[in-house]
mmCIF file of C-alpha atoms in Angstrom:
data_model
loop_
_atom_site.group_PDB
_atom_site.id
_atom_site.type_symbol
_atom_site.label_atom_id
_atom_site.label_comp_id
_atom_site.label_asym_id
_atom_site.label_seq_id
_atom_site.Cartn_x
_atom_site.Cartn_y
_atom_site.Cartn_z
ATOM 1 C CA MET S 1 0.074 0.051 0.019
ATOM 2 C CA GLN S 2 1.409 3.395 -1.034
ATOM 3 C CA TYR S 3 0.010 6.828 -0.216
ATOM 4 C CA ASN S 4 0.563 9.472 -2.637
ATOM 5 C CA PRO S 5 3.622 7.744 -4.261
ATOM 6 C CA GLY S 6 5.910 10.388 -5.656
ATOM 7 C CA TRP S 7 4.352 13.249 -3.967
ATOM 8 C CA ASN S 8 5.055 14.608 -0.417
ATOM 9 C CA SER S 9 1.991 16.677 0.296
ATOM 10 C CA SER S 10 -1.259 15.267 1.938
ATOM 11 C CA SER S 11 -3.508 17.929 0.426
ATOM 12 C CA VAL S 12 -4.848 15.322 -1.942
ATOM 13 C CA ASN S 13 -5.534 11.652 -1.494
ATOM 14 C CA LEU S 14 -4.294 8.856 -3.703
ATOM 15 C CA LEU S 15 -3.863 5.189 -2.253
ATOM 16 C CA HIS S 16 -2.273 2.695 -4.471
ATOM 17 C CA VAL S 17 -2.766 -1.027 -3.480
ATOM 18 C CA ARG S 18 -0.754 -3.631 -5.438
ATOM 19 C CA ALA S 19 -1.154 -7.414 -5.302
ATOM 20 C CA ALA S 20 1.748 -9.228 -6.916
ATOM 21 C CA GLY S 21 1.384 -12.957 -8.204
ATOM 22 C CA PRO S 22 4.069 -15.260 -9.902
ATOM 23 C CA GLU S 23 2.856 -14.236 -13.274
ATOM 24 C CA ASP S 24 0.620 -11.163 -12.929
ATOM 25 C CA SER S 25 -0.271 -8.248 -10.664
ATOM 26 C CA LEU S 26 -3.356 -6.250 -9.687
ATOM 27 C CA HIS S 27 -3.650 -2.573 -9.065
ATOM 28 C CA TYR S 28 -6.286 -0.700 -7.017
ATOM 29 C CA VAL S 29 -5.897 3.128 -7.076
ATOM 30 C CA TRP S 30 -8.266 4.954 -4.720
ATOM 31 C CA SER S 31 -8.584 8.741 -4.985
ATOM 32 C CA SER S 32 -10.581 11.709 -3.690
ATOM 33 C CA ILE S 33 -9.297 14.118 -6.428
ATOM 34 C CA GLY S 34 -12.818 15.204 -7.607
ATOM 35 C CA ALA S 35 -15.501 12.541 -7.077
ATOM 36 C CA PRO S 36 -14.159 9.606 -5.000
ATOM 37 C CA ALA S 37 -13.318 6.718 -7.236
ATOM 38 C CA VAL S 38 -11.238 3.552 -7.704
ATOM 39 C CA LEU S 39 -9.242 2.525 -10.613
ATOM 40 C CA LEU S 40 -8.850 -1.353 -11.162
ATOM 41 C CA VAL S 41 -6.048 -2.588 -13.524
ATOM 42 C CA ALA S 42 -4.974 -6.160 -13.987
ATOM 43 C CA THR S 43 -1.755 -6.927 -15.752
ATOM 44 C CA GLN S 44 0.200 -9.838 -17.084
ATOM 45 C CA SER S 45 3.541 -8.722 -15.519
ATOM 46 C CA PRO S 46 4.439 -9.482 -11.851
ATOM 47 C CA SER S 47 6.486 -6.300 -11.815
ATOM 48 C CA SER S 48 4.177 -3.744 -13.397
ATOM 49 C CA ALA S 49 4.175 -0.489 -11.590
ATOM 50 C CA LEU S 50 1.917 2.595 -11.290
ATOM 51 C CA ARG S 51 3.270 5.814 -12.749
ATOM 52 C CA VAL S 52 1.842 9.283 -11.862
ATOM 53 C CA ASN S 53 2.603 12.721 -13.339
ATOM 54 C CA TRP S 54 1.532 14.779 -10.411
ATOM 55 C CA THR S 55 1.824 18.177 -12.072
ATOM 56 C CA GLN S 56 -0.364 17.042 -14.832
ATOM 57 C CA LEU S 57 -2.728 15.159 -12.600
ATOM 58 C CA LEU S 58 -3.514 18.283 -10.523
ATOM 59 C CA SER S 59 -3.843 20.384 -13.676
ATOM 60 C CA PRO S 60 -7.172 21.292 -15.344
ATOM 61 C CA SER S 61 -6.272 18.753 -18.124
ATOM 62 C CA PRO S 62 -5.144 15.550 -16.301
ATOM 63 C CA ALA S 63 -5.636 13.159 -19.301
ATOM 64 C CA GLY S 64 -2.519 10.771 -19.600
ATOM 65 C CA ALA S 65 -1.243 11.730 -16.039
ATOM 66 C CA VAL S 66 -1.682 8.108 -14.681
ATOM 67 C CA TRP S 67 -0.543 4.850 -16.454
ATOM 68 C CA ILE S 68 0.695 1.406 -15.775
ATOM 69 C CA ASP S 69 4.258 0.558 -16.798
ATOM 70 C CA PRO S 70 4.766 -1.445 -19.140
ATOM 71 C CA PRO S 71 1.446 -0.327 -20.874
ATOM 72 C CA ASP S 72 1.347 -3.460 -22.988
ATOM 73 C CA SER S 73 1.062 -5.521 -19.855
ATOM 74 C CA VAL S 74 -2.494 -4.288 -19.119
ATOM 75 C CA VAL S 75 -5.191 -6.930 -19.782
ATOM 76 C CA TYR S 76 -8.182 -5.220 -18.198
ATOM 77 C CA SER S 77 -9.001 -1.905 -16.706
ATOM 78 C CA THR S 78 -12.102 -0.351 -15.227
ATOM 79 C CA ALA S 79 -13.055 2.292 -12.796
ATOM 80 C CA VAL S 80 -15.949 2.831 -10.181
ATOM 81 C CA VAL S 81 -16.924 6.333 -9.190
ATOM 82 C CA PHE S 82 -19.233 7.330 -6.266
ATOM 83 C CA THR S 83 -20.903 10.330 -7.606
ATOM 84 C CA LYS S 84 -23.899 11.546 -5.658
ATOM 85 C CA LEU S 85 -25.851 11.022 -2.462
ATOM 86 C CA PHE S 86 -29.591 11.584 -2.688
ATOM 87 C CA GLU S 87 -31.955 12.179 0.230
ATOM 88 C CA PHE S 88 -35.740 12.004 0.012
ATOM 89 C CA SER S 89 -38.808 11.251 2.167
ATOM 90 C CA GLU S 90 -42.303 10.026 1.248
ATOM 91 C CA THR S 91 -44.911 12.568 1.961
ATOM 92 C CA LYS S 92 -48.569 12.150 1.657
ATOM 93 C CA PRO S 93 -50.412 12.957 -0.571
ATOM 94 C CA LEU S 94 -47.592 14.534 -2.635
ATOM 95 C CA GLY S 95 -45.399 11.352 -2.796
ATOM 96 C CA GLU S 96 -41.663 11.538 -2.732
ATOM 97 C CA LEU S 97 -39.946 14.755 -1.891
ATOM 98 C CA PHE S 98 -36.270 15.006 -2.837
ATOM 99 C CA TYR S 99 -33.893 17.383 -1.060
ATOM 100 C CA PRO S 100 -30.944 19.043 -2.684
ATOM 101 C CA THR S 101 -28.383 16.506 -3.878
ATOM 102 C CA TYR S 102 -25.182 16.078 -2.239
ATOM 103 C CA ASP S 103 -22.525 16.135 -4.991
ATOM 104 C CA LEU S 104 -19.501 14.092 -3.811
ATOM 105 C CA SER S 105 -17.047 15.756 -6.210
ATOM 106 C CA GLU S 106 -17.686 19.029 -4.135
ATOM 107 C CA PHE S 107 -16.785 17.447 -0.917
ATOM 108 C CA SER S 108 -13.681 18.272 1.231
ATOM 109 C CA TRP S 109 -11.766 15.160 2.295
ATOM 110 C CA ASP S 110 -9.610 14.555 5.263
ATOM 111 C CA SER S 111 -6.056 13.199 4.723
ATOM 112 C CA LEU S 112 -6.293 9.419 4.259
ATOM 113 C CA ASN S 113 -2.641 8.997 5.447
ATOM 114 C CA HIS S 114 -3.896 9.490 9.205
ATOM 115 C CA THR S 115 -5.979 6.299 8.901
ATOM 116 C CA LEU S 116 -3.647 4.089 6.775
ATOM 117 C CA ASN S 117 -2.773 0.752 8.467
ATOM 118 C CA HIS S 118 -0.039 -1.173 6.663
ATOM 119 C CA THR S 119 -0.384 -4.192 8.979
ATOM 120 C CA ALA S 120 -4.303 -4.526 8.758
ATOM 121 C CA LEU S 121 -4.266 -3.157 5.082
ATOM 122 C CA THR S 122 -7.004 -0.836 5.871
ATOM 123 C CA ALA S 123 -7.501 2.916 5.258
ATOM 124 C CA GLU S 124 -10.536 5.361 5.612
ATOM 125 C CA LEU S 125 -11.494 8.293 3.437
ATOM 126 C CA SER S 126 -13.784 10.641 5.296
ATOM 127 C CA GLY S 127 -15.187 13.981 4.229
ATOM 128 C CA ALA S 128 -18.048 16.524 4.219
ATOM 129 C CA PRO S 129 -19.519 18.911 1.768
ATOM 130 C CA ALA S 130 -17.175 22.052 1.278
ATOM 131 C CA THR S 131 -20.348 24.297 1.661
ATOM 132 C CA ASP S 132 -23.237 22.945 3.747
ATOM 133 C CA PRO S 133 -25.922 25.675 4.057
ATOM 134 C CA GLY S 134 -28.322 23.207 5.389
ATOM 135 C CA GLY S 135 -26.013 22.118 8.241
ATOM 136 C CA GLY S 136 -26.691 18.342 7.865
ATOM 137 C CA PHE S 137 -23.005 17.538 8.200
ATOM 138 C CA ALA S 138 -22.421 19.790 11.093
ATOM 139 C CA ASN S 139 -21.920 16.864 13.352
ATOM 140 C CA GLY S 140 -21.544 14.080 10.751
ATOM 141 C CA SER S 141 -19.454 12.738 8.009
ATOM 142 C CA LEU S 142 -19.435 10.404 4.960
ATOM 143 C CA ALA S 143 -16.599 7.917 4.744
ATOM 144 C CA PHE S 144 -15.379 5.030 2.495
ATOM 145 C CA ARG S 145 -13.351 2.471 4.400
ATOM 146 C CA VAL S 146 -10.994 0.264 2.339
ATOM 147 C CA THR S 147 -9.832 -3.206 3.156
ATOM 148 C CA ALA S 148 -7.241 -5.106 1.031
ATOM 149 C CA TYR S 149 -6.663 -8.890 1.437
ATOM 150 C CA GLU S 150 -3.771 -11.152 1.233
ATOM 151 C CA ALA S 151 -5.742 -14.372 1.067
ATOM 152 C CA SER S 152 -9.160 -15.951 0.823
ATOM 153 C CA GLY S 153 -11.432 -15.668 3.943
ATOM 154 C CA ARG S 154 -14.566 -14.027 5.315
ATOM 155 C CA ALA S 155 -15.016 -10.651 6.808
ATOM 156 C CA GLY S 156 -15.583 -10.838 10.691
ATOM 157 C CA ARG S 157 -18.436 -8.248 10.785
ATOM 158 C CA LEU S 158 -21.820 -8.464 9.260
ATOM 159 C CA PRO S 159 -22.652 -8.988 6.493
ATOM 160 C CA SER S 160 -19.571 -11.236 6.561
ATOM 161 C CA LEU S 161 -18.782 -11.084 2.818
ATOM 162 C CA LEU S 162 -16.695 -13.945 1.418
ATOM 163 C CA HIS S 163 -13.527 -12.530 -0.356
ATOM 164 C CA THR S 164 -10.449 -13.708 -2.230
ATOM 165 C CA ALA S 165 -6.884 -12.396 -2.622
ATOM 166 C CA ASP S 166 -8.053 -10.765 -5.885
ATOM 167 C CA SER S 167 -10.570 -8.588 -4.203
ATOM 168 C CA SER S 168 -10.932 -5.649 -1.697
ATOM 169 C CA GLN S 169 -13.795 -4.629 0.317
ATOM 170 C CA LEU S 170 -15.295 -1.086 0.581
ATOM 171 C CA GLU S 171 -17.594 0.104 3.464
ATOM 172 C CA PHE S 172 -19.709 3.162 2.766
ATOM 173 C CA VAL S 173 -20.584 4.818 6.160
ATOM 174 C CA LEU S 174 -22.797 7.675 6.863
ATOM 175 C CA ALA S 175 -22.528 8.683 10.543
ATOM 176 C CA GLY S 176 -24.174 11.633 12.451
ATOM 177 C CA VAL S 177 -25.534 13.355 9.335
ATOM 178 C CA ALA S 178 -28.854 15.094 10.237
ATOM 179 C CA PRO S 179 -31.769 13.995 7.994
ATOM 180 C CA ARG S 180 -33.675 16.920 6.341
ATOM 181 C CA GLY S 181 -37.119 15.213 6.682
ATOM 182 C CA ASN S 182 -38.998 12.901 8.764
ATOM 183 C CA GLY S 183 -38.332 9.391 7.693
ATOM 184 C CA SER S 184 -35.678 10.396 5.229
ATOM 185 C CA ARG S 185 -34.148 7.764 3.015
ATOM 186 C CA PHE S 186 -30.747 7.857 1.191
ATOM 187 C CA VAL S 187 -29.616 6.799 -2.146
ATOM 188 C CA LEU S 188 -25.988 6.423 -3.235
ATOM 189 C CA GLU S 189 -25.230 6.701 -7.018
ATOM 190 C CA VAL S 190 -22.545 4.445 -8.331
ATOM 191 C CA ALA S 191 -21.007 4.830 -11.869
ATOM 192 C CA THR S 192 -18.611 2.276 -13.646
ATOM 193 C CA VAL S 193 -16.431 3.131 -16.536
ATOM 194 C CA GLU S 194 -15.644 0.237 -19.029
ATOM 195 C CA GLU S 195 -13.520 0.198 -22.190
ATOM 196 C CA ALA S 196 -14.859 -0.885 -25.458
ATOM 197 C CA GLY S 197 -16.082 -4.452 -25.755
ATOM 198 C CA VAL S 198 -17.036 -4.746 -22.139
ATOM 199 C CA VAL S 199 -20.596 -4.599 -20.652
ATOM 200 C CA ARG S 200 -21.815 -4.479 -17.089
ATOM 201 C CA ARG S 201 -24.868 -6.600 -15.979
ATOM 202 C CA LEU S 202 -26.732 -6.633 -12.828
ATOM 203 C CA ARG S 203 -27.317 -10.220 -11.351
ATOM 204 C CA SER S 204 -29.509 -11.252 -8.258
ATOM 205 C CA GLU S 205 -29.027 -14.624 -6.623
ATOM 206 C CA ARG S 206 -31.186 -16.057 -3.906
ATOM 207 C CA SER S 207 -30.238 -18.878 -1.557
ATOM 208 C CA ILE S 208 -31.988 -20.693 1.324
ATOM 209 C CA ASP S 209 -28.534 -20.428 3.123
ATOM 210 C CA ASP S 210 -28.253 -17.474 5.488
ATOM 211 C CA GLU S 211 -25.689 -18.940 8.042
ATOM 212 C CA TYR S 212 -23.325 -15.926 7.696
ATOM 213 C CA THR S 213 -25.935 -13.238 7.190
ATOM 214 C CA PRO S 214 -29.157 -14.044 9.051
ATOM 215 C CA THR S 215 -32.363 -13.363 7.341
ATOM 216 C CA ILE S 216 -30.715 -12.162 4.064
ATOM 217 C CA PHE S 217 -31.106 -14.539 1.278
ATOM 218 C CA GLU S 218 -30.230 -12.322 -1.552
ATOM 219 C CA VAL S 219 -26.708 -11.419 -3.049
ATOM 220 C CA LEU S 220 -26.236 -8.813 -5.859
ATOM 221 C CA SER S 221 -23.376 -8.608 -8.248
ATOM 222 C CA LEU S 222 -22.605 -6.094 -10.933
ATOM 223 C CA VAL S 223 -20.449 -7.974 -13.306
ATOM 224 C CA ALA S 224 -18.229 -6.754 -16.104
ATOM 225 C CA GLU S 225 -18.256 -9.238 -19.085
ATOM 226 C CA SER S 226 -16.872 -9.312 -22.471
ATOM 227 C CA GLN S 227 -19.587 -8.693 -25.005
ATOM 228 C CA ASN S 228 -19.882 -12.350 -26.023
ATOM 229 C CA GLY S 229 -20.334 -13.157 -22.471
ATOM 230 C CA SER S 230 -17.496 -15.646 -22.486
ATOM 231 C CA SER S 231 -15.811 -14.553 -19.284
ATOM 232 C CA ALA S 232 -16.401 -12.245 -16.269
ATOM 233 C CA LEU S 233 -13.494 -9.598 -15.960
ATOM 234 C CA GLY S 234 -14.488 -7.818 -12.742
ATOM 235 C CA PHE S 235 -17.262 -7.402 -10.308
ATOM 236 C CA LEU S 236 -18.920 -5.562 -7.381
ATOM 237 C CA GLN S 237 -20.708 -7.746 -4.959
ATOM 238 C CA TRP S 238 -22.911 -6.952 -1.888
ATOM 239 C CA LYS S 239 -25.671 -8.550 0.141
ATOM 240 C CA ALA S 240 -29.100 -6.974 0.145
ATOM 241 C CA THR S 241 -28.662 -5.287 3.403
ATOM 242 C CA ALA S 242 -27.058 -2.348 5.133
ATOM 243 C CA TYR S 243 -26.730 -1.904 9.014
ATOM 244 C CA GLY S 244 -27.475 0.946 11.416
ATOM 245 C CA SER S 245 -24.939 0.253 14.099
ATOM 246 C CA ARG S 246 -21.070 0.511 14.393
ATOM 247 C CA SER S 247 -21.309 -3.158 15.853
ATOM 248 C CA PRO S 248 -23.893 -4.632 13.492
ATOM 249 C CA ARG S 249 -26.216 -7.257 14.614
ATOM 250 C CA ARG S 250 -29.035 -8.991 12.831
ATOM 251 C CA GLU S 251 -31.637 -6.593 14.300
ATOM 252 C CA ASP S 252 -29.714 -3.607 12.961
ATOM 253 C CA GLY S 253 -30.466 -4.504 9.350
ATOM 254 C CA ILE S 254 -31.579 -1.914 6.960
ATOM 255 C CA ARG S 255 -33.158 -2.794 3.693
ATOM 256 C CA CYS S 256 -30.928 -2.145 0.658
ATOM 257 C CA ARG S 257 -32.235 -2.194 -2.933
ATOM 258 C CA ALA S 258 -30.548 -1.798 -6.304
ATOM 259 C CA GLN S 259 -32.672 0.443 -8.404
ATOM 260 C CA GLY S 260 -31.591 -0.903 -11.957
ATOM 261 C CA LEU S 261 -28.500 -0.471 -13.965
ATOM 262 C CA ARG S 262 -28.821 2.181 -16.805
ATOM 263 C CA ALA S 263 -26.634 3.810 -19.409
ATOM 264 C CA ALA S 264 -25.362 7.092 -18.048
ATOM 265 C CA ASN S 265 -25.974 9.760 -20.799
ATOM 266 C CA TRP S 266 -25.090 12.489 -18.439
ATOM 267 C CA THR S 267 -21.596 13.826 -18.137
ATOM 268 C CA LEU S 268 -19.531 11.921 -15.580
ATOM 269 C CA PRO S 269 -18.786 14.092 -12.374
ATOM 270 C CA VAL S 270 -15.173 15.226 -12.462
ATOM 271 C CA SER S 271 -12.925 12.360 -11.118
ATOM 272 C CA GLY S 272 -9.228 13.268 -11.612
ATOM 273 C CA ILE S 273 -7.921 9.618 -11.622
ATOM 274 C CA VAL S 274 -10.489 8.387 -14.118
ATOM 275 C CA GLN S 275 -9.801 11.352 -16.441
ATOM 276 C CA ALA S 276 -6.071 10.826 -15.987
ATOM 277 C CA TYR S 277 -6.169 7.127 -16.875
ATOM 278 C CA PHE S 278 -8.780 6.853 -19.533
ATOM 279 C CA GLY S 279 -8.029 10.216 -21.007
ATOM 280 C CA GLU S 280 -9.814 11.121 -24.352
ATOM 281 C CA SER S 281 -11.529 7.586 -24.675
ATOM 282 C CA LEU S 282 -13.610 8.582 -21.595
ATOM 283 C CA GLY S 283 -15.909 10.543 -23.747
ATOM 284 C CA SER S 284 -15.766 8.324 -26.861
ATOM 285 C CA THR S 285 -15.190 4.661 -26.725
ATOM 286 C CA CYS S 286 -15.760 4.049 -23.026
ATOM 287 C CA THR S 287 -19.153 2.941 -21.624
ATOM 288 C CA VAL S 288 -20.523 4.661 -18.529
ATOM 289 C CA SER S 289 -23.203 2.976 -16.504
ATOM 290 C CA ALA S 290 -24.942 3.999 -13.288
ATOM 291 C CA LEU S 291 -26.790 2.321 -10.404
ATOM 292 C CA ASN S 292 -28.708 3.679 -7.622
ATOM 293 C CA VAL S 293 -28.413 1.866 -4.278
ATOM 294 C CA SER S 294 -31.200 2.892 -1.816
ATOM 295 C CA PHE S 295 -31.285 2.287 1.957
ATOM 296 C CA GLY S 296 -34.253 2.045 4.168
ATOM 297 C CA GLY S 297 -37.795 0.648 4.099
ATOM 298 C CA GLU S 298 -40.901 2.559 3.326
ATOM 299 C CA GLU S 299 -41.092 3.956 6.920
ATOM 300 C CA GLY S 300 -37.444 4.965 6.878
ATOM 301 C CA GLN S 301 -37.089 5.070 10.605
ATOM 302 C CA VAL S 302 -33.917 3.208 11.282
ATOM 303 C CA TYR S 303 -31.558 5.907 10.311
ATOM 304 C CA GLN S 304 -33.821 8.505 11.857
ATOM 305 C CA GLU S 305 -33.252 6.766 15.332
ATOM 306 C CA LYS S 306 -29.564 5.772 15.211
ATOM 307 C CA ARG S 307 -27.958 8.370 12.673
ATOM 308 C CA TYR S 308 -25.801 5.635 11.429
ATOM 309 C CA LEU S 309 -25.619 3.725 8.099
ATOM 310 C CA SER S 310 -23.028 1.211 6.824
ATOM 311 C CA TRP S 311 -23.016 -0.581 3.551
ATOM 312 C CA SER S 312 -20.345 -3.041 2.436
ATOM 313 C CA VAL S 313 -19.540 -4.019 -1.122
ATOM 314 C CA LEU S 314 -16.687 -6.303 -2.496
ATOM 315 C CA LEU S 315 -14.721 -5.367 -5.530
ATOM 316 C CA GLY S 316 -12.399 -7.462 -7.491
ATOM 317 C CA PHE S 317 -11.333 -9.342 -10.673
ATOM 318 C CA GLY S 318 -12.771 -12.377 -12.388
ATOM 319 C CA GLN S 319 -15.890 -14.221 -11.066
ATOM 320 C CA PRO S 320 -17.547 -12.989 -7.958
ATOM 321 C CA PRO S 321 -17.126 -15.465 -4.951
ATOM 322 C CA ARG S 322 -20.024 -17.851 -4.286
ATOM 323 C CA ASP S 323 -20.934 -19.168 -0.816
ATOM 324 C CA PRO S 324 -21.077 -22.975 -0.585
ATOM 325 C CA PHE S 325 -23.817 -24.506 1.157
ATOM 326 C CA SER S 326 -22.950 -24.775 4.857
ATOM 327 C CA ALA S 327 -22.879 -28.076 6.712
ATOM 328 C CA LEU S 328 -25.777 -26.858 8.864
ATOM 329 C CA VAL S 329 -28.044 -26.224 5.908
ATOM 330 C CA ILE S 330 -27.042 -29.579 4.364
ATOM 331 C CA SER S 331 -27.894 -31.468 7.596
ATOM 332 C CA ILE S 332 -31.234 -29.723 8.022
ATOM 333 C CA THR S 333 -32.088 -30.388 4.289
ATOM 334 C CA ALA S 334 -30.948 -34.076 4.613
ATOM 335 C CA VAL S 335 -33.197 -34.505 7.803
ATOM 336 C CA ALA S 336 -36.054 -32.754 6.244
ATOM 337 C CA LEU S 337 -35.972 -34.832 3.059
ATOM 338 C CA GLY S 338 -34.842 -38.024 4.508
ATOM 339 C CA THR S 339 -37.111 -38.276 7.391
ATOM 340 C CA PRO S 340 -40.255 -38.606 5.218
ATOM 341 C CA LEU S 341 -38.547 -41.086 2.883
ATOM 342 C CA ALA S 342 -37.434 -43.254 5.745
ATOM 343 C CA MET S 343 -40.893 -43.185 7.205
ATOM 344 C CA LEU S 344 -42.326 -44.241 3.937
ATOM 345 C CA LEU S 345 -39.944 -47.080 3.514
ATOM 346 C CA LEU S 346 -40.597 -48.221 7.137
ATOM 347 C CA GLY S 347 -44.251 -48.034 6.646
ATOM 348 C CA SER S 348 -44.159 -50.087 3.467
ATOM 349 C CA CYS S 349 -42.057 -52.725 5.204
ATOM 350 C CA LEU S 350 -44.530 -52.944 8.178
ATOM 351 C CA VAL S 351 -47.517 -53.187 5.752
ATOM 352 C CA LEU S 352 -45.895 -56.097 3.784
ATOM 353 C CA LEU S 353 -44.994 -57.922 7.085
ATOM 354 C CA ALA S 354 -48.494 -57.568 8.435
ATOM 355 C CA ARG S 355 -50.014 -58.984 5.241
ATOM 356 C CA ARG S 356 -47.638 -62.009 5.402
ATOM 357 C CA ARG S 357 -48.512 -62.694 9.038
ATOM 358 C CA ARG S 358 -52.221 -62.385 8.285
ATOM 359 C CA TYR S 359 -52.423 -65.141 5.605
ATOM 360 C CA SER S 360 -49.981 -67.419 7.427
ATOM 361 C CA GLU S 361 -52.634 -68.171 10.157
ATOM 362 C CA TYR S 362 -54.682 -70.197 7.740
ATOM 363 C CA GLU S 363 -54.301 -73.618 6.262
ATOM 364 C CA PRO S 364 -54.308 -73.875 2.601
ATOM 365 C CA ILE S 365 -57.553 -75.228 1.053
ATOM 366 C CA ASN S 366 -57.225 -78.247 -1.212
#
């Protein structure tokens, strides 16, 4: 993990996380220059390196300021941008009432260097609007907590996402922000950038197994695939829940919904790291898609009471991890299906035995 490689100032944030394998390497580049974003790059070289032209990156024209060396080692690259936070409440009889949008590209972000933990491979990017006329962030903040992994495993806190060494976890946290209405609900807009020939698809998978995330039976994945659908190149994956506590428990769950993937015809909010890497192709050959993730039920009371919201999402390369059926669920299923079958077999045997005994009491008639 490197903070602002080649730059001595902490006035901006750029965190480079590199995972090296025997024949390849993966790069995660997190940044709050403009809208907070992460650049994901997979290469075929175990020694590929991130290069940054800081003077150009911080200029009004950052295209070409960030690249991977050697350039021909890159096999896949994408970006995820966290663009806006919406707030609305449902009023009767008018319906939904939307408040002024929080544009994350206009936030002021704290130095990420103060929270960087090289041992735990974690960091936190925290910020608030540069101008906040409503005072909603007077005692609150919005944060993105990053966790990198060296091996496969499972997160200890709910929702206990299963991860591999090819993935990182991001936790979106809204803490202490005053809602502007009774029963306010929040919606986070997430945008993805893909190069030509790659499309994003939203998948929903349901399972009867909720051992690690009680009462949550749905997993959503935003998967990047080649246009012929032959392989998955990258993904975002999350459980259909958020939590309203710093130490989440099952009863702290908040409903989480994905409101459909759509092509983003609007101009992508300024993100320095995305513009610096994709350059001119950002407005021509690249595909920008957007997804809204909403938090809270129709009543919207969970955040109103606790003033805390956390949502965890896994980002990585290749196919998203899939939870195998747990031994507990397999045992319950075996008992549920095996017991009736055993009773049926036993009953059949008893009937046959009873019939044989019944006819054995009589002498055959000549």
